[in-house]
Each structure stands twice: as C-alpha cells, then as structure tokens.
mmCIF file with all atom_site columns, C-alpha atoms in Angstrom:
data_model
loop_
_atom_site.group_PDB
_atom_site.id
_atom_site.type_symbol
_atom_site.label_atom_id
_atom_site.label_alt_id
_atom_site.label_comp_id
_atom_site.label_asym_id
_atom_site.label_entity_id
_atom_site.label_seq_id
_atom_site.pdbx_PDB_ins_code
_atom_site.Cartn_x
_atom_site.Cartn_y
_atom_site.Cartn_z
_atom_site.occupancy
_atom_site.B_iso_or_equiv
_atom_site.pdbx_formal_charge
_atom_site.auth_seq_id
_atom_site.auth_comp_id
_atom_site.auth_asym_id
_atom_site.auth_atom_id
_atom_site.pdbx_PDB_model_num
ATOM 1   C CA . SER T 1 1   ? 0.000   0.000   0.000  1.00 0.00 ? 1   SER T CA 1
ATOM 2   C CA . THR T 1 2   ? 1.027   3.642   -0.497 1.00 0.00 ? 2   THR T CA 1
ATOM 3   C CA . GLN T 1 3   ? 2.995   5.041   2.432  1.00 0.00 ? 3   GLN T CA 1
ATOM 4   C CA . GLY T 1 4   ? 0.790   6.959   4.862  1.00 0.00 ? 4   GLY T CA 1
ATOM 5   C CA . GLN T 1 5   ? -2.507  5.688   3.470  1.00 0.00 ? 5   GLN T CA 1
ATOM 6   C CA . TRP T 1 6   ? -4.914  3.540   5.456  1.00 0.00 ? 6   TRP T CA 1
ATOM 7   C CA . THR T 1 7   ? -5.875  0.070   4.258  1.00 0.00 ? 7   THR T CA 1
ATOM 8   C CA . TYR T 1 8   ? -9.054  -1.654  5.346  1.00 0.00 ? 8   TYR T CA 1
ATOM 9   C CA . ASN T 1 9   ? -10.315 -5.242  5.342  1.00 0.00 ? 9   ASN T CA 1
ATOM 10  C CA . ALA T 1 10  ? -13.691 -6.572  6.488  1.00 0.00 ? 10  ALA T CA 1
ATOM 11  C CA . ALA T 1 11  ? -15.464 -9.918  6.315  1.00 0.00 ? 11  ALA T CA 1
ATOM 12  C CA . ALA T 1 12  ? -18.934 -10.920 7.516  1.00 0.00 ? 12  ALA T CA 1
ATOM 13  C CA . ARG T 1 13  ? -20.237 -14.450 7.973  1.00 0.00 ? 13  ARG T CA 1
ATOM 14  C CA . LEU T 1 14  ? -23.644 -15.975 8.731  1.00 0.00 ? 14  LEU T CA 1
ATOM 15  C CA . ASN T 1 15  ? -23.987 -19.757 9.067  1.00 0.00 ? 15  ASN T CA 1
ATOM 16  C CA . ALA T 1 16  ? -27.106 -21.791 9.826  1.00 0.00 ? 16  ALA T CA 1
ATOM 17  C CA . SER T 1 17  ? -27.529 -25.544 10.043 1.00 0.00 ? 17  SER T CA 1
ATOM 18  C CA . GLN T 1 18  ? -30.367 -27.915 10.859 1.00 0.00 ? 18  GLN T CA 1
ATOM 19  C CA . ALA T 1 19  ? -30.383 -31.642 11.531 1.00 0.00 ? 19  ALA T CA 1
ATOM 20  C CA . ALA T 1 20  ? -33.619 -33.630 11.669 1.00 0.00 ? 20  ALA T CA 1
ATOM 21  C CA . TYR T 1 21  ? -33.978 -37.408 12.175 1.00 0.00 ? 21  TYR T CA 1
ATOM 22  C CA . SER T 1 22  ? -37.075 -39.465 11.540 1.00 0.00 ? 22  SER T CA 1
ATOM 23  C CA . ASN T 1 23  ? -37.189 -43.286 11.799 1.00 0.00 ? 23  ASN T CA 1
ATOM 24  C CA . TRP T 1 24  ? -33.392 -43.248 11.898 1.00 0.00 ? 24  TRP T CA 1
ATOM 25  C CA . GLU T 1 25  ? -32.130 -46.831 12.176 1.00 0.00 ? 25  GLU T CA 1
ATOM 26  C CA . GLU T 1 26  ? -28.349 -46.452 12.151 1.00 0.00 ? 26  GLU T CA 1
ATOM 27  C CA . GLY T 1 27  ? -26.290 -44.317 14.505 1.00 0.00 ? 27  GLY T CA 1
ATOM 28  C CA . GLY T 1 28  ? -29.163 -42.388 16.050 1.00 0.00 ? 28  GLY T CA 1
ATOM 29  C CA . GLY T 1 29  ? -29.048 -38.621 16.434 1.00 0.00 ? 29  GLY T CA 1
ATOM 30  C CA . ASN T 1 30  ? -30.655 -35.554 18.009 1.00 0.00 ? 30  ASN T CA 1
ATOM 31  C CA . ASN T 1 31  ? -32.575 -32.904 16.122 1.00 0.00 ? 31  ASN T CA 1
ATOM 32  C CA . SER T 1 32  ? -30.756 -29.579 16.252 1.00 0.00 ? 32  SER T CA 1
ATOM 33  C CA . LEU T 1 33  ? -30.797 -26.054 14.899 1.00 0.00 ? 33  LEU T CA 1
ATOM 34  C CA . ALA T 1 34  ? -27.745 -23.788 15.054 1.00 0.00 ? 34  ALA T CA 1
ATOM 35  C CA . PHE T 1 35  ? -26.605 -20.447 13.749 1.00 0.00 ? 35  PHE T CA 1
ATOM 36  C CA . THR T 1 36  ? -23.448 -18.351 14.067 1.00 0.00 ? 36  THR T CA 1
ATOM 37  C CA . THR T 1 37  ? -22.632 -14.886 12.809 1.00 0.00 ? 37  THR T CA 1
ATOM 38  C CA . SER T 1 38  ? -19.375 -12.958 12.839 1.00 0.00 ? 38  SER T CA 1
ATOM 39  C CA . LEU T 1 39  ? -17.769 -9.748  11.672 1.00 0.00 ? 39  LEU T CA 1
ATOM 40  C CA . ASP T 1 40  ? -14.018 -9.253  11.260 1.00 0.00 ? 40  ASP T CA 1
ATOM 41  C CA . GLY T 1 41  ? -12.460 -5.890  10.495 1.00 0.00 ? 41  GLY T CA 1
ATOM 42  C CA . GLU T 1 42  ? -8.944  -4.509  10.211 1.00 0.00 ? 42  GLU T CA 1
ATOM 43  C CA . ALA T 1 43  ? -7.474  -1.059  9.621  1.00 0.00 ? 43  ALA T CA 1
ATOM 44  C CA . ALA T 1 44  ? -3.729  -0.495  9.115  1.00 0.00 ? 44  ALA T CA 1
ATOM 45  C CA . GLN T 1 45  ? -1.406  2.326   8.196  1.00 0.00 ? 45  GLN T CA 1
ATOM 46  C CA . ARG T 1 46  ? 2.282   2.181   7.240  1.00 0.00 ? 46  ARG T CA 1
ATOM 47  C CA . GLY T 1 47  ? 4.348   5.351   7.540  1.00 0.00 ? 47  GLY T CA 1
ATOM 48  C CA . GLU T 1 48  ? 8.029   5.945   6.925  1.00 0.00 ? 48  GLU T CA 1
ATOM 49  C CA . HIS T 1 49  ? 8.969   4.276   10.210 1.00 0.00 ? 49  HIS T CA 1
ATOM 50  C CA . TRP T 1 50  ? 5.706   3.625   12.085 1.00 0.00 ? 50  TRP T CA 1
ATOM 51  C CA . ILE T 1 51  ? 3.203   0.836   11.417 1.00 0.00 ? 51  ILE T CA 1
ATOM 52  C CA . GLN T 1 52  ? -0.121  0.811   13.221 1.00 0.00 ? 52  GLN T CA 1
ATOM 53  C CA . SER T 1 53  ? -2.785  -1.898  13.060 1.00 0.00 ? 53  SER T CA 1
ATOM 54  C CA . HIS T 1 54  ? -6.243  -2.178  14.629 1.00 0.00 ? 54  HIS T CA 1
ATOM 55  C CA . GLU T 1 55  ? -8.361  -5.332  14.495 1.00 0.00 ? 55  GLU T CA 1
ATOM 56  C CA . LEU T 1 56  ? -11.870 -6.194  15.696 1.00 0.00 ? 56  LEU T CA 1
ATOM 57  C CA . ARG T 1 57  ? -13.627 -9.558  15.772 1.00 0.00 ? 57  ARG T CA 1
ATOM 58  C CA . LEU T 1 58  ? -17.274 -9.979  16.800 1.00 0.00 ? 58  LEU T CA 1
ATOM 59  C CA . ALA T 1 59  ? -18.825 -13.458 16.802 1.00 0.00 ? 59  ALA T CA 1
ATOM 60  C CA . PHE T 1 60  ? -21.944 -14.971 18.333 1.00 0.00 ? 60  PHE T CA 1
ATOM 61  C CA . GLY T 1 61  ? -23.861 -18.189 17.831 1.00 0.00 ? 61  GLY T CA 1
ATOM 62  C CA . LEU T 1 62  ? -26.571 -20.334 19.419 1.00 0.00 ? 62  LEU T CA 1
ATOM 63  C CA . ILE T 1 63  ? -27.498 -24.005 19.200 1.00 0.00 ? 63  ILE T CA 1
ATOM 64  C CA . ASP T 1 64  ? -30.869 -25.541 20.040 1.00 0.00 ? 64  ASP T CA 1
ATOM 65  C CA . GLN T 1 65  ? -30.431 -29.292 20.419 1.00 0.00 ? 65  GLN T CA 1
ATOM 66  C CA . GLU T 1 66  ? -33.171 -31.765 21.253 1.00 0.00 ? 66  GLU T CA 1
ATOM 67  C CA . GLY T 1 67  ? -33.186 -32.574 24.965 1.00 0.00 ? 67  GLY T CA 1
ATOM 68  C CA . GLN T 1 68  ? -30.974 -29.612 25.964 1.00 0.00 ? 68  GLN T CA 1
ATOM 69  C CA . GLU T 1 69  ? -31.415 -25.961 26.819 1.00 0.00 ? 69  GLU T CA 1
ATOM 70  C CA . LEU T 1 70  ? -30.636 -23.313 24.217 1.00 0.00 ? 70  LEU T CA 1
ATOM 71  C CA . ARG T 1 71  ? -26.856 -22.832 24.471 1.00 0.00 ? 71  ARG T CA 1
ATOM 72  C CA . LYS T 1 72  ? -24.134 -20.601 23.117 1.00 0.00 ? 72  LYS T CA 1
ATOM 73  C CA . ALA T 1 73  ? -22.113 -22.079 20.304 1.00 0.00 ? 73  ALA T CA 1
ATOM 74  C CA . GLU T 1 74  ? -19.748 -19.097 20.016 1.00 0.00 ? 74  GLU T CA 1
ATOM 75  C CA . ASP T 1 75  ? -19.367 -15.799 21.865 1.00 0.00 ? 75  ASP T CA 1
ATOM 76  C CA . GLN T 1 76  ? -16.397 -13.541 21.208 1.00 0.00 ? 76  GLN T CA 1
ATOM 77  C CA . ILE T 1 77  ? -15.452 -9.882  21.278 1.00 0.00 ? 77  ILE T CA 1
ATOM 78  C CA . ARG T 1 78  ? -11.800 -9.262  20.489 1.00 0.00 ? 78  ARG T CA 1
ATOM 79  C CA . ALA T 1 79  ? -10.291 -5.821  19.897 1.00 0.00 ? 79  ALA T CA 1
ATOM 80  C CA . SER T 1 80  ? -6.543  -5.431  19.417 1.00 0.00 ? 80  SER T CA 1
ATOM 81  C CA . THR T 1 81  ? -4.226  -2.601  18.512 1.00 0.00 ? 81  THR T CA 1
ATOM 82  C CA . SER T 1 82  ? -0.489  -2.303  17.938 1.00 0.00 ? 82  SER T CA 1
ATOM 83  C CA . LEU T 1 83  ? 2.062   0.380   17.067 1.00 0.00 ? 83  LEU T CA 1
ATOM 84  C CA . ARG T 1 84  ? 5.431   -0.733  15.646 1.00 0.00 ? 84  ARG T CA 1
ATOM 85  C CA . TYR T 1 85  ? 8.609   1.190   14.900 1.00 0.00 ? 85  TYR T CA 1
ATOM 86  C CA . GLU T 1 86  ? 10.557  -0.020  11.864 1.00 0.00 ? 86  GLU T CA 1
ATOM 87  C CA . GLY T 1 87  ? 14.036  1.483   11.984 1.00 0.00 ? 87  GLY T CA 1
ATOM 88  C CA . ASP T 1 88  ? 17.391  0.560   10.531 1.00 0.00 ? 88  ASP T CA 1
ATOM 89  C CA . GLY T 1 89  ? 19.755  -2.323  11.191 1.00 0.00 ? 89  GLY T CA 1
ATOM 90  C CA . PHE T 1 90  ? 18.565  -4.480  14.099 1.00 0.00 ? 90  PHE T CA 1
ATOM 91  C CA . PHE T 1 91  ? 15.284  -2.590  14.363 1.00 0.00 ? 91  PHE T CA 1
ATOM 92  C CA . ARG T 1 92  ? 14.380  -3.276  10.745 1.00 0.00 ? 92  ARG T CA 1
ATOM 93  C CA . LEU T 1 93  ? 13.903  -6.971  11.496 1.00 0.00 ? 93  LEU T CA 1
ATOM 94  C CA . PHE T 1 94  ? 12.955  -6.663  15.182 1.00 0.00 ? 94  PHE T CA 1
ATOM 95  C CA . ASN T 1 95  ? 10.479  -3.794  15.576 1.00 0.00 ? 95  ASN T CA 1
ATOM 96  C CA . PRO T 1 96  ? 9.854   -2.180  18.993 1.00 0.00 ? 96  PRO T CA 1
ATOM 97  C CA . THR T 1 97  ? 6.120   -2.559  19.593 1.00 0.00 ? 97  THR T CA 1
ATOM 98  C CA . VAL T 1 98  ? 3.409   -1.320  21.949 1.00 0.00 ? 98  VAL T CA 1
ATOM 99  C CA . ALA T 1 99  ? 0.233   -3.425  21.849 1.00 0.00 ? 99  ALA T CA 1
ATOM 100 C CA . GLY T 1 100 ? -3.113  -3.812  23.593 1.00 0.00 ? 100 GLY T CA 1
ATOM 101 C CA . LEU T 1 101 ? -5.858  -6.440  23.607 1.00 0.00 ? 101 LEU T CA 1
ATOM 102 C CA . LEU T 1 102 ? -9.426  -6.425  24.984 1.00 0.00 ? 102 LEU T CA 1
ATOM 103 C CA . ARG T 1 103 ? -11.471 -9.662  25.273 1.00 0.00 ? 103 ARG T CA 1
ATOM 104 C CA . PRO T 1 104 ? -14.969 -9.527  26.809 1.00 0.00 ? 104 PRO T CA 1
ATOM 105 C CA . GLN T 1 105 ? -18.083 -11.434 25.663 1.00 0.00 ? 105 GLN T CA 1
ATOM 106 C CA . PHE T 1 106 ? -21.660 -10.648 24.674 1.00 0.00 ? 106 PHE T CA 1
ATOM 107 C CA . ALA T 1 107 ? -23.940 -12.917 26.704 1.00 0.00 ? 107 ALA T CA 1
ATOM 108 C CA . SER T 1 108 ? -24.096 -14.917 29.911 1.00 0.00 ? 108 SER T CA 1
ATOM 109 C CA . GLY T 1 109 ? -22.400 -18.307 30.090 1.00 0.00 ? 109 GLY T CA 1
ATOM 110 C CA . PHE T 1 110 ? -23.514 -21.319 32.113 1.00 0.00 ? 110 PHE T CA 1
ATOM 111 C CA . ASP T 1 111 ? -22.061 -24.458 33.687 1.00 0.00 ? 111 ASP T CA 1
ATOM 112 C CA . TYR T 1 112 ? -24.313 -27.385 32.745 1.00 0.00 ? 112 TYR T CA 1
ATOM 113 C CA . GLU T 1 113 ? -22.424 -30.162 34.539 1.00 0.00 ? 113 GLU T CA 1
ATOM 114 C CA . SER T 1 114 ? -21.845 -28.960 38.108 1.00 0.00 ? 114 SER T CA 1
ATOM 115 C CA . ASN T 1 115 ? -22.043 -25.921 40.388 1.00 0.00 ? 115 ASN T CA 1
ATOM 116 C CA . PRO T 1 116 ? -18.552 -24.305 40.347 1.00 0.00 ? 116 PRO T CA 1
ATOM 117 C CA . TYR T 1 117 ? -19.110 -22.028 43.373 1.00 0.00 ? 117 TYR T CA 1
ATOM 118 C CA . PRO T 1 118 ? -17.500 -22.830 46.764 1.00 0.00 ? 118 PRO T CA 1
ATOM 119 C CA . ASP T 1 119 ? -19.728 -23.814 49.686 1.00 0.00 ? 119 ASP T CA 1
ATOM 120 C CA . ASP T 1 120 ? -19.526 -20.367 51.329 1.00 0.00 ? 120 ASP T CA 1
ATOM 121 C CA . SER T 1 121 ? -20.692 -18.560 48.170 1.00 0.00 ? 121 SER T CA 1
ATOM 122 C CA . PRO T 1 122 ? -24.251 -17.150 48.060 1.00 0.00 ? 122 PRO T CA 1
ATOM 123 C CA . ARG T 1 123 ? -24.680 -19.059 44.767 1.00 0.00 ? 123 ARG T CA 1
ATOM 124 C CA . ALA T 1 124 ? -23.548 -22.430 46.114 1.00 0.00 ? 124 ALA T CA 1
ATOM 125 C CA . GLY T 1 125 ? -27.159 -23.599 46.186 1.00 0.00 ? 125 GLY T CA 1
ATOM 126 C CA . ASP T 1 126 ? -28.026 -22.625 42.605 1.00 0.00 ? 126 ASP T CA 1
ATOM 127 C CA . THR T 1 127 ? -29.484 -25.450 40.532 1.00 0.00 ? 127 THR T CA 1
ATOM 128 C CA . LEU T 1 128 ? -28.168 -26.369 37.082 1.00 0.00 ? 128 LEU T CA 1
ATOM 129 C CA . PRO T 1 129 ? -27.506 -24.698 34.759 1.00 0.00 ? 129 PRO T CA 1
ATOM 130 C CA . VAL T 1 130 ? -25.464 -22.249 36.856 1.00 0.00 ? 130 VAL T CA 1
ATOM 131 C CA . GLU T 1 131 ? -24.559 -18.837 35.432 1.00 0.00 ? 131 GLU T CA 1
ATOM 132 C CA . ASN T 1 132 ? -20.795 -18.286 35.581 1.00 0.00 ? 132 ASN T CA 1
ATOM 133 C CA . SER T 1 133 ? -20.114 -15.360 33.225 1.00 0.00 ? 133 SER T CA 1
ATOM 134 C CA . ALA T 1 134 ? -21.739 -12.320 31.616 1.00 0.00 ? 134 ALA T CA 1
ATOM 135 C CA . PHE T 1 135 ? -20.836 -9.198  29.654 1.00 0.00 ? 135 PHE T CA 1
ATOM 136 C CA . PHE T 1 136 ? -17.579 -7.815  31.132 1.00 0.00 ? 136 PHE T CA 1
ATOM 137 C CA . ALA T 1 137 ? -17.657 -10.555 33.728 1.00 0.00 ? 137 ALA T CA 1
ATOM 138 C CA . PRO T 1 138 ? -14.984 -11.455 32.962 1.00 0.00 ? 138 PRO T CA 1
ATOM 139 C CA . ALA T 1 139 ? -13.163 -9.232  30.504 1.00 0.00 ? 139 ALA T CA 1
ATOM 140 C CA . PHE T 1 140 ? -9.423  -9.549  29.903 1.00 0.00 ? 140 PHE T CA 1
ATOM 141 C CA . ILE T 1 141 ? -7.255  -6.526  29.065 1.00 0.00 ? 141 ILE T CA 1
ATOM 142 C CA . THR T 1 142 ? -3.594  -6.910  28.145 1.00 0.00 ? 142 THR T CA 1
ATOM 143 C CA . GLU T 1 143 ? -0.954  -4.262  27.433 1.00 0.00 ? 143 GLU T CA 1
ATOM 144 C CA . SER T 1 144 ? 2.544   -5.185  26.289 1.00 0.00 ? 144 SER T CA 1
ATOM 145 C CA . VAL T 1 145 ? 5.847   -3.656  25.240 1.00 0.00 ? 145 VAL T CA 1
ATOM 146 C CA . GLY T 1 146 ? 8.309   -5.749  23.264 1.00 0.00 ? 146 GLY T CA 1
ATOM 147 C CA . LEU T 1 147 ? 9.808   -6.645  19.903 1.00 0.00 ? 147 LEU T CA 1
ATOM 148 C CA . THR T 1 148 ? 8.014   -7.889  16.803 1.00 0.00 ? 148 THR T CA 1
ATOM 149 C CA . TYR T 1 149 ? 9.755   -10.193 14.337 1.00 0.00 ? 149 TYR T CA 1
ATOM 150 C CA . ALA T 1 150 ? 8.158   -9.844  10.893 1.00 0.00 ? 150 ALA T CA 1
ATOM 151 C CA . PRO T 1 151 ? 10.197  -11.565 8.157  1.00 0.00 ? 151 PRO T CA 1
ATOM 152 C CA . ASN T 1 152 ? 7.340   -11.014 5.675  1.00 0.00 ? 152 ASN T CA 1
ATOM 153 C CA . THR T 1 153 ? 3.816   -9.649  5.507  1.00 0.00 ? 153 THR T CA 1
ATOM 154 C CA . ARG T 1 154 ? 2.246   -13.048 6.243  1.00 0.00 ? 154 ARG T CA 1
ATOM 155 C CA . PHE T 1 155 ? 3.888   -14.003 9.530  1.00 0.00 ? 155 PHE T CA 1
ATOM 156 C CA . THR T 1 156 ? 4.638   -11.997 12.697 1.00 0.00 ? 156 THR T CA 1
ATOM 157 C CA . VAL T 1 157 ? 5.634   -12.989 16.205 1.00 0.00 ? 157 VAL T CA 1
ATOM 158 C CA . ARG T 1 158 ? 5.867   -10.635 19.177 1.00 0.00 ? 158 ARG T CA 1
ATOM 159 C CA . LEU T 1 159 ? 7.615   -11.181 22.524 1.00 0.00 ? 159 LEU T CA 1
ATOM 160 C CA . GLY T 1 160 ? 7.551   -8.707  25.376 1.00 0.00 ? 160 GLY T CA 1
ATOM 161 C CA . VAL T 1 161 ? 6.673   -7.820  28.949 1.00 0.00 ? 161 VAL T CA 1
ATOM 162 C CA . ALA T 1 162 ? 2.984   -7.449  29.665 1.00 0.00 ? 162 ALA T CA 1
ATOM 163 C CA . SER T 1 163 ? 0.370   -6.395  32.178 1.00 0.00 ? 163 SER T CA 1
ATOM 164 C CA . LYS T 1 164 ? -2.993  -8.149  32.320 1.00 0.00 ? 164 LYS T CA 1
ATOM 165 C CA . GLN T 1 165 ? -6.190  -7.045  34.031 1.00 0.00 ? 165 GLN T CA 1
ATOM 166 C CA . THR T 1 166 ? -9.039  -9.456  34.701 1.00 0.00 ? 166 THR T CA 1
ATOM 167 C CA . VAL T 1 167 ? -12.213 -7.395  35.134 1.00 0.00 ? 167 VAL T CA 1
ATOM 168 C CA . VAL T 1 168 ? -15.316 -8.989  36.700 1.00 0.00 ? 168 VAL T CA 1
ATOM 169 C CA . THR T 1 169 ? -18.165 -6.507  37.116 1.00 0.00 ? 169 THR T CA 1
ATOM 170 C CA . GLU T 1 170 ? -20.524 -9.086  38.677 1.00 0.00 ? 170 GLU T CA 1
ATOM 171 C CA . PRO T 1 171 ? -19.477 -9.589  42.356 1.00 0.00 ? 171 PRO T CA 1
ATOM 172 C CA . ASP T 1 172 ? -20.795 -13.168 42.596 1.00 0.00 ? 172 ASP T CA 1
ATOM 173 C CA . PHE T 1 173 ? -18.556 -14.322 39.721 1.00 0.00 ? 173 PHE T CA 1
ATOM 174 C CA . ARG T 1 174 ? -15.283 -12.951 41.129 1.00 0.00 ? 174 ARG T CA 1
ATOM 175 C CA . VAL T 1 175 ? -14.519 -16.042 43.186 1.00 0.00 ? 175 VAL T CA 1
ATOM 176 C CA . LEU T 1 176 ? -14.438 -18.078 39.945 1.00 0.00 ? 176 LEU T CA 1
ATOM 177 C CA . TYR T 1 177 ? -11.702 -15.917 38.388 1.00 0.00 ? 177 TYR T CA 1
ATOM 178 C CA . GLY T 1 178 ? -9.421  -15.260 41.350 1.00 0.00 ? 178 GLY T CA 1
ATOM 179 C CA . VAL T 1 179 ? -10.628 -11.675 41.781 1.00 0.00 ? 179 VAL T CA 1
ATOM 180 C CA . ASP T 1 180 ? -10.992 -10.075 45.217 1.00 0.00 ? 180 ASP T CA 1
ATOM 181 C CA . PRO T 1 181 ? -14.698 -9.919  46.211 1.00 0.00 ? 181 PRO T CA 1
ATOM 182 C CA . ASP T 1 182 ? -14.394 -6.192  46.989 1.00 0.00 ? 182 ASP T CA 1
ATOM 183 C CA . ASN T 1 183 ? -12.377 -5.251  43.906 1.00 0.00 ? 183 ASN T CA 1
ATOM 184 C CA . PRO T 1 184 ? -13.614 -5.751  40.325 1.00 0.00 ? 184 PRO T CA 1
ATOM 185 C CA . THR T 1 185 ? -10.081 -6.036  38.866 1.00 0.00 ? 185 THR T CA 1
ATOM 186 C CA . ARG T 1 186 ? -7.118  -8.359  39.338 1.00 0.00 ? 186 ARG T CA 1
ATOM 187 C CA . VAL T 1 187 ? -3.781  -7.131  37.927 1.00 0.00 ? 187 VAL T CA 1
ATOM 188 C CA . GLU T 1 188 ? -0.940  -9.434  36.862 1.00 0.00 ? 188 GLU T CA 1
ATOM 189 C CA . ALA T 1 189 ? 2.441   -8.906  35.220 1.00 0.00 ? 189 ALA T CA 1
ATOM 190 C CA . GLY T 1 190 ? 4.494   -11.280 33.115 1.00 0.00 ? 190 GLY T CA 1
ATOM 191 C CA . ALA T 1 191 ? 5.558   -12.041 29.565 1.00 0.00 ? 191 ALA T CA 1
ATOM 192 C CA . GLU T 1 192 ? 3.528   -12.276 26.382 1.00 0.00 ? 192 GLU T CA 1
ATOM 193 C CA . LEU T 1 193 ? 4.100   -14.225 23.189 1.00 0.00 ? 193 LEU T CA 1
ATOM 194 C CA . ALA T 1 194 ? 1.789   -13.449 20.259 1.00 0.00 ? 194 ALA T CA 1
ATOM 195 C CA . ALA T 1 195 ? 2.090   -15.022 16.813 1.00 0.00 ? 195 ALA T CA 1
ATOM 196 C CA . SER T 1 196 ? -0.100  -14.545 13.742 1.00 0.00 ? 196 SER T CA 1
ATOM 197 C CA . TYR T 1 197 ? -0.275  -15.925 10.211 1.00 0.00 ? 197 TYR T CA 1
ATOM 198 C CA . ASP T 1 198 ? -2.391  -14.321 7.489  1.00 0.00 ? 198 ASP T CA 1
ATOM 199 C CA . ARG T 1 199 ? -2.405  -15.420 3.869  1.00 0.00 ? 199 ARG T CA 1
ATOM 200 C CA . GLN T 1 200 ? -4.691  -14.560 0.965  1.00 0.00 ? 200 GLN T CA 1
ATOM 201 C CA . PHE T 1 201 ? -4.673  -17.649 -1.271 1.00 0.00 ? 201 PHE T CA 1
ATOM 202 C CA . THR T 1 202 ? -7.218  -16.403 -3.826 1.00 0.00 ? 202 THR T CA 1
ATOM 203 C CA . ASP T 1 203 ? -9.665  -13.511 -4.111 1.00 0.00 ? 203 ASP T CA 1
ATOM 204 C CA . ASN T 1 204 ? -12.201 -15.317 -1.926 1.00 0.00 ? 204 ASN T CA 1
ATOM 205 C CA . VAL T 1 205 ? -10.003 -17.657 0.165  1.00 0.00 ? 205 VAL T CA 1
ATOM 206 C CA . ARG T 1 206 ? -8.092  -16.206 3.123  1.00 0.00 ? 206 ARG T CA 1
ATOM 207 C CA . TYR T 1 207 ? -6.455  -18.092 6.013  1.00 0.00 ? 207 TYR T CA 1
ATOM 208 C CA . GLN T 1 208 ? -5.834  -16.438 9.394  1.00 0.00 ? 208 GLN T CA 1
ATOM 209 C CA . SER T 1 209 ? -4.432  -17.975 12.582 1.00 0.00 ? 209 SER T CA 1
ATOM 210 C CA . GLN T 1 210 ? -3.403  -16.457 15.922 1.00 0.00 ? 210 GLN T CA 1
ATOM 211 C CA . LEU T 1 211 ? -1.640  -17.852 18.993 1.00 0.00 ? 211 LEU T CA 1
ATOM 212 C CA . ASN T 1 212 ? -1.240  -15.950 22.268 1.00 0.00 ? 212 ASN T CA 1
#
C-alpha cells in the first residue's frame, strides 16, 4: 500500500444448520438447529517508520439441540491494537512494539455439569444450569511492550513484557476468576508471546491464525 494511506479489510459471515432425524435406524441422532454470525475488520497504516494496526472480531452463535437448553455455540469480542517502529539495522527486522488487547463477551455463560461455586458462596445452592459469566464478567485486558519479528507480511511474532487485568463486574462471579470480592479487577504482570499468520490464497479464500 502507499505510504501513509490507510488500508481496510472486512469480512462478515452468517452460518445456519439444521439436523432432523425421523425413523433413523443407524447411529441415532438428536434434532438440532444452530446459527453463528461474525464480523471481522482490520485497519492499518504504514508510515516511513511507524506501522499501526487495529483489528476487531465480533462473533456470536446459538445451538438448540433436542433434549438440551438453548446454548451458546460461540461468543467472542476481540479488539486489538499495535504500534510498531521499523528502523534501521537491528530494528528493521525486530520492531519495537506497543500493543493492547481487549477480550470480553456478549452474553451470559452457564455451567451445565456442576455448580462451580465454593460452599460459602451465596450461589452455592443454585441449581443447574449455573450462570458463571456475563458481559464484562470477565473481561481480559492486556498491554505489552516488546519486539516484533516480521520476516514477511504473512507471519509476525511478538515477545515482550505485559500487564494483564481481569475485570469482573458481577461480584458473585469474582470467586471463579481469582478476583478479590471487593475489587472488580485483578492485575498481573508477566511475559507475552503473540504469533499470527495471514495469507490470501485467492480472491475469496483467506487463512488467518493467531496464537497468544
């Protein structure tokens, strides 16, 4: 892309599937109906020395299976941003980078197998399914400073020091995520490794993979 100009990418997806069995003699099966929808967007700008990238992924899906409650099949909000400096010599291959990542979710989650709360919790007596998460309960926020190795435009790997905040706005859920009952946020420090691979095979086939 031309230096200084923004580039944008976006992809939307809507999937639906249904399975119905009648007088099924081999293998058995449960009737089900499922749908998932997602939106992925990216904005990037490359300057003379600075490269900035902002990505957003929104995904949500439900499945209604015979004999079970309506359940989530997918639930993801992921917003990331990074600013890299591409200099000369060593810093041309290993770029100093500042990055941030936010990961909450849309809807409540449930434990269908057992009650995860300790005996002294006010929710220890809840019957199944037991709610164990909700919007911003938890949400994970990570900030990091490190070096990015980018031998080509398809593959990048970043290693650095990081700070992570686990935010749980619902007091009853905090015991499940190691958060103090009187404080909605737990702060940790450590190291972060983030790798990504992105390749456009054809006009309508693109492969993306991320590991953190």
